[in-house]
mmCIF file of C-alpha atoms in Angstrom:
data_model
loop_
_atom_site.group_PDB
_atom_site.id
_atom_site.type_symbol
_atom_site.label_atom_id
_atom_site.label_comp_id
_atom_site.label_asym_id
_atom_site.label_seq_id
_atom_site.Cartn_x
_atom_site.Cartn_y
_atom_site.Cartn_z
ATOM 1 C CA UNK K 11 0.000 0.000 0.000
ATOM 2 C CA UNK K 12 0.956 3.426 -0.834
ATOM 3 C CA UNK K 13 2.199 5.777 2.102
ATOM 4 C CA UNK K 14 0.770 9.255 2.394
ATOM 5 C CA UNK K 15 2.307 11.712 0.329
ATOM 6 C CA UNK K 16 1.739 15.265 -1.315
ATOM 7 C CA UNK K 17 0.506 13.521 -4.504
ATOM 8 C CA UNK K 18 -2.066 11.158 -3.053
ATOM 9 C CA UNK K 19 -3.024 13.337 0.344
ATOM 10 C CA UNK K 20 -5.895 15.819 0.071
ATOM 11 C CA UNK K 21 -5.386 18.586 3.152
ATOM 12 C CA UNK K 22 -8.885 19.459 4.320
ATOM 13 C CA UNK K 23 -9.914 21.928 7.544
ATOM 14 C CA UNK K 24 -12.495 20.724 9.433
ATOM 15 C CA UNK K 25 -14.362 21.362 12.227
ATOM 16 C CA UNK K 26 -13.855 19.823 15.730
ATOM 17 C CA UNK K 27 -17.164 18.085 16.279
ATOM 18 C CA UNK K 28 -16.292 16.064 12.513
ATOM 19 C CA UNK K 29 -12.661 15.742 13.424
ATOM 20 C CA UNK K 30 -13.814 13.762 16.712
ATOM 21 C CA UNK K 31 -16.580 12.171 14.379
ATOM 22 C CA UNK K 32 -14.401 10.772 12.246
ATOM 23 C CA UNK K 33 -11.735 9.389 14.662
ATOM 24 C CA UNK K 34 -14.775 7.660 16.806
ATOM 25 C CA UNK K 35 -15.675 5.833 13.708
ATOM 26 C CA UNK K 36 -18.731 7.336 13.419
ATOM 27 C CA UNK K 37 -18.813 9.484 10.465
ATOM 28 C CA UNK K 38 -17.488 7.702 7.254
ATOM 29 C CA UNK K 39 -17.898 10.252 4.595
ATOM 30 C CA UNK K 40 -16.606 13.725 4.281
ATOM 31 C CA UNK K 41 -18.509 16.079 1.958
ATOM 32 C CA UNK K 42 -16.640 19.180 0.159
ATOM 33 C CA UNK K 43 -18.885 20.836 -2.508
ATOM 34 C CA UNK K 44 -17.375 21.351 -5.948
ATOM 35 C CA UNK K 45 -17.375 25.015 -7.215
ATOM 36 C CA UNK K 46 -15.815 26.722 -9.992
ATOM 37 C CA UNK K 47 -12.346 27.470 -9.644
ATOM 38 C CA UNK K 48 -9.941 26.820 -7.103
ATOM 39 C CA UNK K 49 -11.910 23.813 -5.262
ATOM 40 C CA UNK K 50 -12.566 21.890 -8.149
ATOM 41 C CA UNK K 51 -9.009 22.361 -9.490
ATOM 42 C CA UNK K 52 -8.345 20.699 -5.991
ATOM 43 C CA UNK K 53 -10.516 18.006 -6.589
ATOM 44 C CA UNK K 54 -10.954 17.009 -10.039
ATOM 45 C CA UNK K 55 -8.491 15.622 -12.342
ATOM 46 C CA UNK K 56 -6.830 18.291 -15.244
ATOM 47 C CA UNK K 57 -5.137 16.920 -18.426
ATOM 48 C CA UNK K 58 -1.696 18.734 -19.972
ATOM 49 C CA UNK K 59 -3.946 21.683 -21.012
ATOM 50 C CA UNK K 60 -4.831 22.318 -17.536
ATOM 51 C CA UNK K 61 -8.985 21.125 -18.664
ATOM 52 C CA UNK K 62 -10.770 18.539 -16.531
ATOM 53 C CA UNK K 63 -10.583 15.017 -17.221
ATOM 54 C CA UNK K 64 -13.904 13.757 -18.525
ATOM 55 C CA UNK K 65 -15.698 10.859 -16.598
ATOM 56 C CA UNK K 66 -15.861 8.402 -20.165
ATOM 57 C CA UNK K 67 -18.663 6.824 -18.359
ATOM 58 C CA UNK K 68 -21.046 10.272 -17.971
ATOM 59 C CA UNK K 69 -19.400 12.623 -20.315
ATOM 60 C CA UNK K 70 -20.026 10.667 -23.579
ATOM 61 C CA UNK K 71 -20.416 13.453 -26.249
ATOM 62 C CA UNK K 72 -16.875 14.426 -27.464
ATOM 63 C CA UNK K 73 -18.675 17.574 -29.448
ATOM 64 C CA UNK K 74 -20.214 18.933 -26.208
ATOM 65 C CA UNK K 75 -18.449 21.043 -23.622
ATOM 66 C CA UNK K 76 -19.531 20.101 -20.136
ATOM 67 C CA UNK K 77 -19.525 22.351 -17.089
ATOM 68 C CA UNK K 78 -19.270 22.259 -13.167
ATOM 69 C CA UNK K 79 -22.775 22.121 -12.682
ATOM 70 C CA UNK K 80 -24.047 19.493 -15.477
ATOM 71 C CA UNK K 81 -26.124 16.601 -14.265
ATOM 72 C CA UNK K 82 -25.915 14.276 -17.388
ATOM 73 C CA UNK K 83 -28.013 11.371 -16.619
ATOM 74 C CA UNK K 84 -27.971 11.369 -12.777
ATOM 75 C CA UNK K 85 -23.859 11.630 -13.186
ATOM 76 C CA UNK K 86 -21.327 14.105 -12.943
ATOM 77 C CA UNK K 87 -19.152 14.596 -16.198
ATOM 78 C CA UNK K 88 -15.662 15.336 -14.613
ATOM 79 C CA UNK K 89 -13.147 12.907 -12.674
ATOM 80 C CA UNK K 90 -11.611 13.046 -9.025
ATOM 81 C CA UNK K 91 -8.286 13.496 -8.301
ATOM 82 C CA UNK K 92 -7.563 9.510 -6.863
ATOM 83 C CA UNK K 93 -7.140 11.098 -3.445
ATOM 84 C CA UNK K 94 -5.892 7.885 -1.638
ATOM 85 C CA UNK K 95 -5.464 9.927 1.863
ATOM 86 C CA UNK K 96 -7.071 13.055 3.667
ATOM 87 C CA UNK K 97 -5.198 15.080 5.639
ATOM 88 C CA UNK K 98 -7.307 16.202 8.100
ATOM 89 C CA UNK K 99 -6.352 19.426 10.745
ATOM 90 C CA UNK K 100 -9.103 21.209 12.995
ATOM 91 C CA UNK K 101 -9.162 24.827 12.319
ATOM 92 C CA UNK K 102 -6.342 27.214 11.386
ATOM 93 C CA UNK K 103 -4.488 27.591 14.819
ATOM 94 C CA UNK K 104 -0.218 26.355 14.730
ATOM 95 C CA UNK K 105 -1.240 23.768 17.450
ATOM 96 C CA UNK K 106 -4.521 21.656 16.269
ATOM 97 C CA UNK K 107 -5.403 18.346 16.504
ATOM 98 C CA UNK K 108 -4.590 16.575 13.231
ATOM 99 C CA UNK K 109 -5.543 13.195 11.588
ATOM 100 C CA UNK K 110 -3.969 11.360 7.941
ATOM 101 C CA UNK K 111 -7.165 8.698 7.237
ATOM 102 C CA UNK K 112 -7.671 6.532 4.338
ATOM 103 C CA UNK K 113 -9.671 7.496 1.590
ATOM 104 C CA UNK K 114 -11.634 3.913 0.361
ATOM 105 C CA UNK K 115 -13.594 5.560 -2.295
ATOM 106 C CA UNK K 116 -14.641 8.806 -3.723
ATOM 107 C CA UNK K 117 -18.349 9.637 -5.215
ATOM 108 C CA UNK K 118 -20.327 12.493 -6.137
ATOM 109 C CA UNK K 119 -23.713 13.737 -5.009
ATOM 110 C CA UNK K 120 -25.953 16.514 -6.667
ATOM 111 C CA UNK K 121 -27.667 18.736 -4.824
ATOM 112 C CA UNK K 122 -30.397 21.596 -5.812
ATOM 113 C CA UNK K 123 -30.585 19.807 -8.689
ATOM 114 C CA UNK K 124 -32.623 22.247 -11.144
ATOM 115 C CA UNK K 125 -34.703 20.919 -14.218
ATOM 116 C CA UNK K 126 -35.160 21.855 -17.504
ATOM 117 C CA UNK K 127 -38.744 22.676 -18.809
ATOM 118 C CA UNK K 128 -39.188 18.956 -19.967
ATOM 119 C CA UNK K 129 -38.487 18.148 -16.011
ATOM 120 C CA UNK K 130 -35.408 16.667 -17.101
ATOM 121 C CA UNK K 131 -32.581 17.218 -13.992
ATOM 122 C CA UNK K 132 -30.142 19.510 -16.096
ATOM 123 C CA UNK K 133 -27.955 21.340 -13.694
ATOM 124 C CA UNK K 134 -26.813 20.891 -10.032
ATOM 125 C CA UNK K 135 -24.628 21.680 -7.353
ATOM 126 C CA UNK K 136 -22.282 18.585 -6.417
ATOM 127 C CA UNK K 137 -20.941 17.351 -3.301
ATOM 128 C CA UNK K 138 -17.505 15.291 -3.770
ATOM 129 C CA UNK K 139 -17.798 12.509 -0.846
ATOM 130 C CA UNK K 140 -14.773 11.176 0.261
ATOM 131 C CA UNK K 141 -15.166 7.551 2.068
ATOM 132 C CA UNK K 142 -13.247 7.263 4.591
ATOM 133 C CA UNK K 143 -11.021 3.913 5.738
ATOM 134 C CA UNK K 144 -8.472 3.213 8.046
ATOM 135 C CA UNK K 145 -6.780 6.104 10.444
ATOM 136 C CA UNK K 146 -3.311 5.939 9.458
ATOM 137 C CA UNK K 147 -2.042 9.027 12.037
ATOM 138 C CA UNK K 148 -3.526 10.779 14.470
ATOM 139 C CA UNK K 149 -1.951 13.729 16.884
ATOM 140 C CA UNK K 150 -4.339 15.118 19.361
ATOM 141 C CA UNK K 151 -3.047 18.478 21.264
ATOM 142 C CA UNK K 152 -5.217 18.076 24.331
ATOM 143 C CA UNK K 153 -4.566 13.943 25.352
ATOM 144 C CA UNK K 154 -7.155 13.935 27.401
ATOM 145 C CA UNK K 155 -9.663 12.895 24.337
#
């Protein structure tokens, strides 16, 4: 198995409550939602040319440009970044508890999806989901936890 690096480590804030969530085994997913610019260049694969990758499976029109917010048959058209680790560190302060956990999968989710007059879903905001596996590291500043 790999070991976490810059390449396959995704650094995420989060907040204490989903930090302590997380490490108790009791929250498996973590949620980011995708937006234009610099979080989706953070999530979603980019070719030479700096475009995102196409999901071959979704994105099946090579004469169609596809967008951010495209729901093309229930899928989203882009690919993630094969995260295999989160790095995850509560808040912004020098000393915070921090966590490296193993990502098992990754999946999207759309949400406000919005429909076109037909009532077909046609655009939507989406929610990356990172599973989560294994803790690999974990440094708590207050041991008492």
């Amino acid at each position: 198995m790999d070991t976490p690096s810059k390449d396959n480590t995704l650094y995420l804030p989060i907040k204490q409550i989903y930090f302590d969530q997380i490490i108790a085994g009791t929250k498996k997913i973590e949620y980011r939602e995708v937006k234009e610019g610099i979080t989706a260049g953070r999530y979603l694969l980019k070719d030479e040319h700096g475009k995102f990758i196409r999901n071959p499976e979704v994105a099946t029109d090579p004469d169609r440009e596809y967008y951010i917010d495209d729901i093309i048959d229930g899928g989203f058209p882009f690919m993630p970044k094969p995260y295999k680790y989160l790095s995850l560190a509560v808040g912004y302060a020098k000393e915070r508890d921090t966590a490296t956990v193993e990502v098992t999968d990754i999946t999207f989710h759309p949400e406000m999806i919005r429909e076109d007059r037909d009532g077909k879903p046609c655009f939507a905001f989406w929610i990356i989901e990172y599973h989560i596996g294994r803790i690999i590291e974990i440094h708590r500043v207050n041991t008492d936890r």
